[in-house]
PDB file of C-alpha atoms in Angstrom:
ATOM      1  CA  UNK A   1     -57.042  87.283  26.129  1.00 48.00           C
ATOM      2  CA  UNK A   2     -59.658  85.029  25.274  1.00 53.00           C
ATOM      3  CA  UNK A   3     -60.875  82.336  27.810  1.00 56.00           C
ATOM      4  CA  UNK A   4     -62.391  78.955  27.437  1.00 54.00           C
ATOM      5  CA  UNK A   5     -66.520  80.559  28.644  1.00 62.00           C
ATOM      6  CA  UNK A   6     -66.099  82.848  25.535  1.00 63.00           C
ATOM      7  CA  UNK A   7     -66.524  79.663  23.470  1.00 72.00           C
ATOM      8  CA  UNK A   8     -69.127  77.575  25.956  1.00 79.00           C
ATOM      9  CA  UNK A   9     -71.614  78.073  23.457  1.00 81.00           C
ATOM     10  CA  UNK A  10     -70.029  77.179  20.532  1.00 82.00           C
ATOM     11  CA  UNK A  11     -68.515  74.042  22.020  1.00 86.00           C
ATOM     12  CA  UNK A  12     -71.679  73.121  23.881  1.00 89.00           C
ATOM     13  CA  UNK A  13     -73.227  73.353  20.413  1.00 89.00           C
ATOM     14  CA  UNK A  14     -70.791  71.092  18.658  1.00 91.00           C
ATOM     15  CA  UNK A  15     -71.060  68.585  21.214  1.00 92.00           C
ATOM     16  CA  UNK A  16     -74.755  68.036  20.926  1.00 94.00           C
ATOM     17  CA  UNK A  17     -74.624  68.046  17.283  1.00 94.00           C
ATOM     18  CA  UNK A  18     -72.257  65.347  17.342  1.00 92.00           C
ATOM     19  CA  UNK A  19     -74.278  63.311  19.837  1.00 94.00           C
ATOM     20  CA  UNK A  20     -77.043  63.402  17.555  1.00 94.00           C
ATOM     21  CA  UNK A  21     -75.512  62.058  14.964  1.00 93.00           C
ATOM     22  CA  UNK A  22     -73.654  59.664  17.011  1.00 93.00           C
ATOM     23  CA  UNK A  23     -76.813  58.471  18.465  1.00 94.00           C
ATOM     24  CA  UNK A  24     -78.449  57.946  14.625  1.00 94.00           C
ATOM     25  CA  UNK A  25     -75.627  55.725  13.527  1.00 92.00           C
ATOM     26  CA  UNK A  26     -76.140  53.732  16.988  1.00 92.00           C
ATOM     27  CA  UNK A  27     -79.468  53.404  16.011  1.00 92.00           C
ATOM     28  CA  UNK A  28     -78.775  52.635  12.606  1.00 90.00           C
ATOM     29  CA  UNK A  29     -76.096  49.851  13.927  1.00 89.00           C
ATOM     30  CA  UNK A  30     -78.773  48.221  16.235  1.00 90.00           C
ATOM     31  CA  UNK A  31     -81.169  48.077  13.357  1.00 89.00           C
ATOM     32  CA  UNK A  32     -78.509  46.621  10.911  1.00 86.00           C
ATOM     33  CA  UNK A  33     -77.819  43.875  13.317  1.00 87.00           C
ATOM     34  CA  UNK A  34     -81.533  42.668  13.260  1.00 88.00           C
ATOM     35  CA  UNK A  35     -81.599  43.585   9.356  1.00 88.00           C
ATOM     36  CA  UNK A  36     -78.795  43.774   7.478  1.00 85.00           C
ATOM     37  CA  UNK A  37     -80.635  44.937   4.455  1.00 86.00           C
ATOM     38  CA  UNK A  38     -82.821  47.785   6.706  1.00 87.00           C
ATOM     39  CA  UNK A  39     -80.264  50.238   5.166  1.00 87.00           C
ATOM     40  CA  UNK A  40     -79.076  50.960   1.706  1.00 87.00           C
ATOM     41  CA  UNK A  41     -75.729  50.374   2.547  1.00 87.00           C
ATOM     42  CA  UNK A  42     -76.537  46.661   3.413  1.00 88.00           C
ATOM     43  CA  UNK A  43     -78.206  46.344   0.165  1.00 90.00           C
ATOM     44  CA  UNK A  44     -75.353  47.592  -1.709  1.00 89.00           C
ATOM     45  CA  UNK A  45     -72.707  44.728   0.129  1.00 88.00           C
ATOM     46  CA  UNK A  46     -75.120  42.548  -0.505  1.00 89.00           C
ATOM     47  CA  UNK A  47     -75.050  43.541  -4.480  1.00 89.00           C
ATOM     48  CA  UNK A  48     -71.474  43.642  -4.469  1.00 89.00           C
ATOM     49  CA  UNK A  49     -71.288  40.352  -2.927  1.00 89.00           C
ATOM     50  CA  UNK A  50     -73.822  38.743  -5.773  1.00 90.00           C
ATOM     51  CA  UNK A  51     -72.141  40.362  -8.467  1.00 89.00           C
ATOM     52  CA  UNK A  52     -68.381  39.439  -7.781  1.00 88.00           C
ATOM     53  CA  UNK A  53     -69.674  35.973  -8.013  1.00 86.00           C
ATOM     54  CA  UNK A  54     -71.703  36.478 -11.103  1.00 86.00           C
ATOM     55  CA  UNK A  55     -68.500  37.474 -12.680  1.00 85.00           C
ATOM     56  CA  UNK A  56     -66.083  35.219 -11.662  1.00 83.00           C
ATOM     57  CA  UNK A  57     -68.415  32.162 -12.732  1.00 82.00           C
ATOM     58  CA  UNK A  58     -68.813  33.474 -15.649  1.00 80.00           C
ATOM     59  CA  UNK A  59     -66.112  33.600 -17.845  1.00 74.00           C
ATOM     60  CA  UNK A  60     -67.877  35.468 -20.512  1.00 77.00           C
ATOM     61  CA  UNK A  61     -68.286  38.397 -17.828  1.00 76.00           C
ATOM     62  CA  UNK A  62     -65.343  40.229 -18.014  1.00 75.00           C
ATOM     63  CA  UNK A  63     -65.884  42.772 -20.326  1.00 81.00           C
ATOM     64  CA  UNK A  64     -68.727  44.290 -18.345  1.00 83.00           C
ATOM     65  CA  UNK A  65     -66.864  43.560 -15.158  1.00 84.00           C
ATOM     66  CA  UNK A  66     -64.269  45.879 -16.349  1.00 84.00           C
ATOM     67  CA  UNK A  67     -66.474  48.393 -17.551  1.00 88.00           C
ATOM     68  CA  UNK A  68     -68.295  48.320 -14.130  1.00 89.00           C
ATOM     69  CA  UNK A  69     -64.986  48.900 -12.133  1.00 89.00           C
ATOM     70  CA  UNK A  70     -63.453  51.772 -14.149  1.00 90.00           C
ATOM     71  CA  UNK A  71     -66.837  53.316 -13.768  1.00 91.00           C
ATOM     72  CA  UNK A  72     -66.510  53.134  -9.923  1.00 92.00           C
ATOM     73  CA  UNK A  73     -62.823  54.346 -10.211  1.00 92.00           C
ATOM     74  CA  UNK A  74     -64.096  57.703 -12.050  1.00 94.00           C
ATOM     75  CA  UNK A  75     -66.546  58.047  -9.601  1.00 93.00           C
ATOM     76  CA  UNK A  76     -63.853  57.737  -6.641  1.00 93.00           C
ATOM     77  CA  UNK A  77     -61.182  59.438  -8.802  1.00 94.00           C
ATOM     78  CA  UNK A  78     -63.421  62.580  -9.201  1.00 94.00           C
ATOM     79  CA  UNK A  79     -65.115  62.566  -5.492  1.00 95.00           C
ATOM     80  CA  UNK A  80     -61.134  62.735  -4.195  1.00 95.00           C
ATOM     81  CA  UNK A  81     -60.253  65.545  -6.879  1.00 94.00           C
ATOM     82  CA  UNK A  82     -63.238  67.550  -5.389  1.00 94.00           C
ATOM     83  CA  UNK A  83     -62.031  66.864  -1.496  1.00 94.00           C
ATOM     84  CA  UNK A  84     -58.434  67.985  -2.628  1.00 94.00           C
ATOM     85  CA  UNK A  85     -59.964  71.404  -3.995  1.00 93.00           C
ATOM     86  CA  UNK A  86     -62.138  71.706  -1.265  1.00 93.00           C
ATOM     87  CA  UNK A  87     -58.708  71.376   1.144  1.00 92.00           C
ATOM     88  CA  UNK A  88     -56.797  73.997  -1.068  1.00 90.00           C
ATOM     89  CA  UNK A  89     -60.135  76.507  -0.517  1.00 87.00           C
ATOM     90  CA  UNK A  90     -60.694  75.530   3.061  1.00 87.00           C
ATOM     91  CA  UNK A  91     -56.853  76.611   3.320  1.00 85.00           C
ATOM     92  CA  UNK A  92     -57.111  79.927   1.645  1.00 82.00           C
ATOM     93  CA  UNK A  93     -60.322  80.243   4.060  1.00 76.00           C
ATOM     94  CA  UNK A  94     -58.029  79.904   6.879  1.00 72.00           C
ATOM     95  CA  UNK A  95     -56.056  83.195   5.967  1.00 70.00           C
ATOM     96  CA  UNK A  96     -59.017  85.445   5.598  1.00 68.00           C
ATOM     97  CA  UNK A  97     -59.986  85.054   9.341  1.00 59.00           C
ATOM     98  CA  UNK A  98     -59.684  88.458  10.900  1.00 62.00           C
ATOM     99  CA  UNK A  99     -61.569  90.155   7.603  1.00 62.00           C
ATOM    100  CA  UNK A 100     -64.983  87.981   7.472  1.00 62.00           C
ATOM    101  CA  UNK A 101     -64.854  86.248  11.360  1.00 57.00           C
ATOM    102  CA  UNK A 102     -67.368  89.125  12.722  1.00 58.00           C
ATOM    103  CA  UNK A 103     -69.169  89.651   9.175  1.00 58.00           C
ATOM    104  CA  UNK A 104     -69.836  85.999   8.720  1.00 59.00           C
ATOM    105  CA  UNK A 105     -71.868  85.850  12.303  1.00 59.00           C
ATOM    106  CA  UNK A 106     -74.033  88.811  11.281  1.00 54.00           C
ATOM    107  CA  UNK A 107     -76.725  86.687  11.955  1.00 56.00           C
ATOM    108  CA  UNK A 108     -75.225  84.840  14.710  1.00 59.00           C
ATOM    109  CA  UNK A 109     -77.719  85.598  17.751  1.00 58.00           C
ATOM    110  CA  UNK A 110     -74.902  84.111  20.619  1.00 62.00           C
ATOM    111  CA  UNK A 111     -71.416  83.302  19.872  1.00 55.00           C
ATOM    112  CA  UNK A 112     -67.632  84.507  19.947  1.00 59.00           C
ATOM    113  CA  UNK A 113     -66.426  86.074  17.295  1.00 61.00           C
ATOM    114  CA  UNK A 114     -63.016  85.728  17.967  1.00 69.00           C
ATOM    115  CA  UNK A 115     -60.077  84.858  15.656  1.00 72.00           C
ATOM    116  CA  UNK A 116     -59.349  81.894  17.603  1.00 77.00           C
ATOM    117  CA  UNK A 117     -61.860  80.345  17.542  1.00 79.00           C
ATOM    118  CA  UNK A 118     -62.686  80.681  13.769  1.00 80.00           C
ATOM    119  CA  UNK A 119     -59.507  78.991  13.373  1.00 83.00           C
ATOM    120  CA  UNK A 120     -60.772  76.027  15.066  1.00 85.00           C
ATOM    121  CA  UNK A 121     -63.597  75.917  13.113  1.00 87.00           C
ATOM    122  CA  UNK A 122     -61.910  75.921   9.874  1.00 88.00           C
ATOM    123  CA  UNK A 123     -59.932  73.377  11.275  1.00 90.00           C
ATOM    124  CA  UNK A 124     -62.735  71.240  11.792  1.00 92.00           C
ATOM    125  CA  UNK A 125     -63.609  71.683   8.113  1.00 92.00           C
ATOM    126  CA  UNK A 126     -60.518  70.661   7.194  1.00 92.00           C
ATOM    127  CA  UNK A 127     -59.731  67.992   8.974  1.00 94.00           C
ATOM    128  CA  UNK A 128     -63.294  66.513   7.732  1.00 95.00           C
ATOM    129  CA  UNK A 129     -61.891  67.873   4.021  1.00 95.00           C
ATOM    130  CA  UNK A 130     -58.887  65.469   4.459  1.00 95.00           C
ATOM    131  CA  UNK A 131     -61.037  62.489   5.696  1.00 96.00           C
ATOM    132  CA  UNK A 132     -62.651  62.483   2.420  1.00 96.00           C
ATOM    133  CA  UNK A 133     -60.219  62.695   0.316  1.00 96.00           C
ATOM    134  CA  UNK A 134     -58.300  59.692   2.354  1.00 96.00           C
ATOM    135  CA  UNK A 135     -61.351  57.464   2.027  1.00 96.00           C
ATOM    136  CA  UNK A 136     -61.948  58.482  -1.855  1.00 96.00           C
ATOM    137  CA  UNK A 137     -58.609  57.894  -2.561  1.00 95.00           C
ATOM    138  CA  UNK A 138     -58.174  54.268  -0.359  1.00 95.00           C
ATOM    139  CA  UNK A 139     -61.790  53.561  -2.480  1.00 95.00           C
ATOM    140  CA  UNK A 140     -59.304  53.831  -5.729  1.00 94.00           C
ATOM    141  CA  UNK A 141     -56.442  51.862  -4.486  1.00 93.00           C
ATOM    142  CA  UNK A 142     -58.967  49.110  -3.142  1.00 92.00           C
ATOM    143  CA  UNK A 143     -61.050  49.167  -6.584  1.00 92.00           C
ATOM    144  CA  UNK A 144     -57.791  48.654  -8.642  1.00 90.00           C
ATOM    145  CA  UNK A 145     -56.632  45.595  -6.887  1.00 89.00           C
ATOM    146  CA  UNK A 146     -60.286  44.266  -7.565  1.00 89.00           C
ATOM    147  CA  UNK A 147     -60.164  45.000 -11.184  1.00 87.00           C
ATOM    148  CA  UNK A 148     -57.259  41.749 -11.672  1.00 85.00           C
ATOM    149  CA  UNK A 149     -58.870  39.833  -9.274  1.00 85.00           C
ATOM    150  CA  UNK A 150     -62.309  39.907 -10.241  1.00 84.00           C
ATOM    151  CA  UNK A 151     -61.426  38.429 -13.663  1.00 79.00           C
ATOM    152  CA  UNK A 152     -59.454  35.424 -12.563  1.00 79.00           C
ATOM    153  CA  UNK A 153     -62.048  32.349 -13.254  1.00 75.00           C
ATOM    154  CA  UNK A 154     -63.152  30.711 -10.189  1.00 68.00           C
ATOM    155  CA  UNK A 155     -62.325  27.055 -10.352  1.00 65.00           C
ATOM    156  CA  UNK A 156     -58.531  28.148 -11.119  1.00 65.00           C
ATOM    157  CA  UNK A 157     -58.435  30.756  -8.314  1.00 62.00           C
ATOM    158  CA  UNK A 158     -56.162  30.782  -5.480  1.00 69.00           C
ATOM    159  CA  UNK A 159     -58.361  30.292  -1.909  1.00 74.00           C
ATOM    160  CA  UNK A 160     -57.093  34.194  -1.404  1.00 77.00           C
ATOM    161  CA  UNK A 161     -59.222  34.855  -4.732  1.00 80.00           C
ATOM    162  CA  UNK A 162     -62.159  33.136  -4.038  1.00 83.00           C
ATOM    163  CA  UNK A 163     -65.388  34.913  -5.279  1.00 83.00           C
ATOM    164  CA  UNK A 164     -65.913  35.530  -1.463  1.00 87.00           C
ATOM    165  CA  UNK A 165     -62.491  36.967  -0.646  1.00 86.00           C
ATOM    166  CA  UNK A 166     -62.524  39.251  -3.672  1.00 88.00           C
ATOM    167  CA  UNK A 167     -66.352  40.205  -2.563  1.00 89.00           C
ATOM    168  CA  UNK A 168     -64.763  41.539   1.117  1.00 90.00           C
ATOM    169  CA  UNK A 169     -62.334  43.611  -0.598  1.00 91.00           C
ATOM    170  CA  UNK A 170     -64.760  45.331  -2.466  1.00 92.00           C
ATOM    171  CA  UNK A 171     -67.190  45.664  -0.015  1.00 92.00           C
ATOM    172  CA  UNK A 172     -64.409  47.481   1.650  1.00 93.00           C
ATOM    173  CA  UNK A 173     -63.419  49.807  -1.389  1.00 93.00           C
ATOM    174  CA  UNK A 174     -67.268  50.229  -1.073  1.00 93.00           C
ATOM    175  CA  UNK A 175     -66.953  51.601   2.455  1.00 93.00           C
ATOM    176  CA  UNK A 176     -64.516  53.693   1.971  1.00 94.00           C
ATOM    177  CA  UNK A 177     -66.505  55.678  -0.736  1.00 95.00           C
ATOM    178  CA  UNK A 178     -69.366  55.526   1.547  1.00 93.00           C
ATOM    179  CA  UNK A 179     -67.071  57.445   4.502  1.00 94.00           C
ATOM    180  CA  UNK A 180     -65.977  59.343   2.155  1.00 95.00           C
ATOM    181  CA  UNK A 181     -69.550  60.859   1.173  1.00 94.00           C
ATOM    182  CA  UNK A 182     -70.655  61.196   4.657  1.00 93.00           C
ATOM    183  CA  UNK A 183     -67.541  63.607   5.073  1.00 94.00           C
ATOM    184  CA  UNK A 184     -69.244  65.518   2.726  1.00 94.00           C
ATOM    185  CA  UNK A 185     -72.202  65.040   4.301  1.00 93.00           C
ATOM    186  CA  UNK A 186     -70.905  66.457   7.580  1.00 93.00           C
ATOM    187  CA  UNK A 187     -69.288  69.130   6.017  1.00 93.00           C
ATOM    188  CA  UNK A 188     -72.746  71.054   5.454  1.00 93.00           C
ATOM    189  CA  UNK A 189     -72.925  71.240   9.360  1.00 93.00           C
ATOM    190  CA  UNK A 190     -69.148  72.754   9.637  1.00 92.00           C
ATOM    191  CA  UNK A 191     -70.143  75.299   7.296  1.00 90.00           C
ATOM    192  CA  UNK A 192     -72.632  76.257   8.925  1.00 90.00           C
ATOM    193  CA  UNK A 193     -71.066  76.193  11.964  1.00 88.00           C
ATOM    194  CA  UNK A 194     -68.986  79.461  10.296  1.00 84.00           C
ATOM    195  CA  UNK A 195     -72.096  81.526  10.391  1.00 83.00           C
ATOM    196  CA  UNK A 196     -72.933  80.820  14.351  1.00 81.00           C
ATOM    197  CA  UNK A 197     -73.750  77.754  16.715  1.00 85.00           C
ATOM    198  CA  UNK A 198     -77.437  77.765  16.241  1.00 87.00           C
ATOM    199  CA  UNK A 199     -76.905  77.156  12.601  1.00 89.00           C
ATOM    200  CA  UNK A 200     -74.608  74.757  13.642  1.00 91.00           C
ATOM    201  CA  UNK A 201     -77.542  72.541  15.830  1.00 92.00           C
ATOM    202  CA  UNK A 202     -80.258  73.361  13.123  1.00 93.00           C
ATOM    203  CA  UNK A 203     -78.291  71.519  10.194  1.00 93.00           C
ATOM    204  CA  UNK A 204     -77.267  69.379  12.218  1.00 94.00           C
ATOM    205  CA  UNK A 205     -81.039  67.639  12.950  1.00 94.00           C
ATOM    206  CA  UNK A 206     -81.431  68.686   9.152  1.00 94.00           C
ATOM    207  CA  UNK A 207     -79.101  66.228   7.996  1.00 93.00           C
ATOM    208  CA  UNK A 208     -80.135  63.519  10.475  1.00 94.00           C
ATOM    209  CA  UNK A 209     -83.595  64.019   9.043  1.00 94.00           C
ATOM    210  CA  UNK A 210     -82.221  63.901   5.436  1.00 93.00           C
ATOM    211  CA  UNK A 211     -80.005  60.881   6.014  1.00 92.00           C
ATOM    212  CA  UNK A 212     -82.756  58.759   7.746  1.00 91.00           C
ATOM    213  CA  UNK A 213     -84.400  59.116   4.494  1.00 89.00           C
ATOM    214  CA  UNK A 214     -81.817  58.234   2.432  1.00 88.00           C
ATOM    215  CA  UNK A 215     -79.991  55.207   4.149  1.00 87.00           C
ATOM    216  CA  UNK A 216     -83.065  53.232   4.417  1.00 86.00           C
ATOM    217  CA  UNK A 217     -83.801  50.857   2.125  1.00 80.00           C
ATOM    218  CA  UNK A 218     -87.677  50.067   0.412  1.00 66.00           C
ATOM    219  CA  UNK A 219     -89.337  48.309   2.486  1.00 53.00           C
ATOM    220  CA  UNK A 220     -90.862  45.292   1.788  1.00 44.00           C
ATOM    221  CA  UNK A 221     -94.717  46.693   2.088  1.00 41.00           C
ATOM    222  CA  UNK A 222     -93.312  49.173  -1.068  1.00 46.00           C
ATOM    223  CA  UNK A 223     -91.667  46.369  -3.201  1.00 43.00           C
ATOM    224  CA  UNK A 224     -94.817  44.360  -3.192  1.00 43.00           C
ATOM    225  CA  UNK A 225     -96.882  47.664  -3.876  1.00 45.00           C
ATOM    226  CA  UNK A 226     -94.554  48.023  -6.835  1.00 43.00           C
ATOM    227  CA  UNK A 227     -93.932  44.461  -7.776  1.00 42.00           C
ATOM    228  CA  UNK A 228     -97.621  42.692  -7.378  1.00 48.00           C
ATOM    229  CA  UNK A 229     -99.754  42.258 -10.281  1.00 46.00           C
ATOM    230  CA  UNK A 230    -103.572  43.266 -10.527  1.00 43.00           C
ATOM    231  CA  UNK A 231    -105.626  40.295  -9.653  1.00 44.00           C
ATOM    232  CA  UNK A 232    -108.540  39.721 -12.145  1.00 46.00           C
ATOM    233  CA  UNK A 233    -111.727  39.896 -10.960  1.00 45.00           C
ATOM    234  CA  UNK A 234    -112.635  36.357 -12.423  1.00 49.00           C
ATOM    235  CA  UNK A 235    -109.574  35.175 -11.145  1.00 47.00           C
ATOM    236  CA  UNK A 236    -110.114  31.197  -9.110  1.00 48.00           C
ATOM    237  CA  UNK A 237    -108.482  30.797  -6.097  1.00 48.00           C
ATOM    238  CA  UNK A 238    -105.339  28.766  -7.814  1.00 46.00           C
ATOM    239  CA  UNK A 239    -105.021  31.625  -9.801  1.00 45.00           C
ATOM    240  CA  UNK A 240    -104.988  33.931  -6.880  1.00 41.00           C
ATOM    241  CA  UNK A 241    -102.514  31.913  -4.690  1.00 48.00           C
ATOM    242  CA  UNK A 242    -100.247  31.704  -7.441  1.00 41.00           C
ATOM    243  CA  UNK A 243     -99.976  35.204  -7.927  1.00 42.00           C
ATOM    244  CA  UNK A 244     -99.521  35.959  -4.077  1.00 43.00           C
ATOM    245  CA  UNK A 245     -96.560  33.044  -3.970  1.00 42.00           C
ATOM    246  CA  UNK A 246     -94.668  34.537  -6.840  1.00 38.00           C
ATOM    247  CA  UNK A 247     -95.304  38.669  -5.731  1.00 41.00           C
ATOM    248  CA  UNK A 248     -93.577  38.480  -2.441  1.00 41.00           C
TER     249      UNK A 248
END
């Protein structure tokens, strides 16, 4: 009979991981609200927002507004294919418990080995499995209604079709991808998690790291590094101020 102090380590261990990435979306949240376009994800509403009314102003648009969104559906479409396969392994995981429990934490320094509480873990890895493939397959749903309203010309579109209405529900179709990803994301962490819960806490602040890196956006010191053109060296002053007002 197992108790609940055979797993303190474990759970203590998942608890802190998931308080440090709790606390890096808070601080991502407080940053957003100051910036909206300090992360990548901002940037990419913003895009979305831009280009659905780009394409409903333009009537001439719709080809490549098609083209755009069954790209996007392929991309969803595929991402929830992988989450269901990743379900059916994490399932077939799930009935191997008592043969690789103890061999998988080989390396495990503290830890229970017990059935149970591989079960739970597996769970975990599930459950996160499922999340994905929910949010990949809303992303298709959401993308599909776009794809009719998107085309409808903007001066003959209902006020539930305006260019801004249509943006929302893409930026939400765009969400949902993006939840969907981060369930990936998380699942490297629950994996590890299989092996011991110091491997657990380790990828945990690995993936913080790697998603700090990823979810910002350029900053605007980089874009005028990349953007600004050389000044001459005879350049006059006009010349110089000009250049400055059109490089930021």
């Amino acid at each position: 009979m197992v108790s609940f102090a055979d797993f303190e380590t474990d759970f203590v261990a998942f608890a802190v991981s998931a308080a440090i990435v709790a606390a890096y979306y808070g601080f991502l949240n407080i940053k957003a609200r100051t910036n909206p376009t300090y992360t990548i994800h901002g940037v990419n509403a913003l895009a979305r927002s831009l280009w659905v009314e780009h394409i409903m102003r333009n009537a001439s648009k719709d080809v490549m507004a098609v083209q755009t969104m069954r790209n996007f559906i392929m991309g969803s479409s595929l991402m929830a294919s992988t989450a269901a396969l990743l379900v059916v392994g994490t399932l077939t995981l799930s009935g191997q418990a008592e043969n690789i429990s103890q061999s998988w934490h080989a390396l495990s320094f503290k830890g229970s080995v017990a059935t149970e509480l591989w079960i739970i873990k597996v769970m975990f890895l599930l459950l996160d499995f499922i999340v994905a493939f929910f949010a990949f397959a809303m992303s298709v749903r959401l993308a599909n209604h776009v794809v009719f309203m998107v085309n409808v010309p903007e001066h003959d579109a209902h006020h539930t079709l305006s260019p801004r209405a249509v943006a929302r529900r893409l930026h939400r179709a765009g969400n949902m991808f993006a939840i969907g990803m981060r369930a990936f994301f998380f699942a490297v962490p629950l994996v590890f998690w299989l092996f011991g819960p110091y491997f657990l806490l380790i990828s945990s602040i690995g993936l913080v790291i790697a998603l700090y890196h990823l979810d910002r956006s350029e900053s605007d010191e980089a874009l005028e590094t990349v953007i600004r053109p050389a000044v001459p060296s005879q350049a006059t002053p006009t010349d110089i101020s000009m250049q400055a007002k059109y490089a930021k």
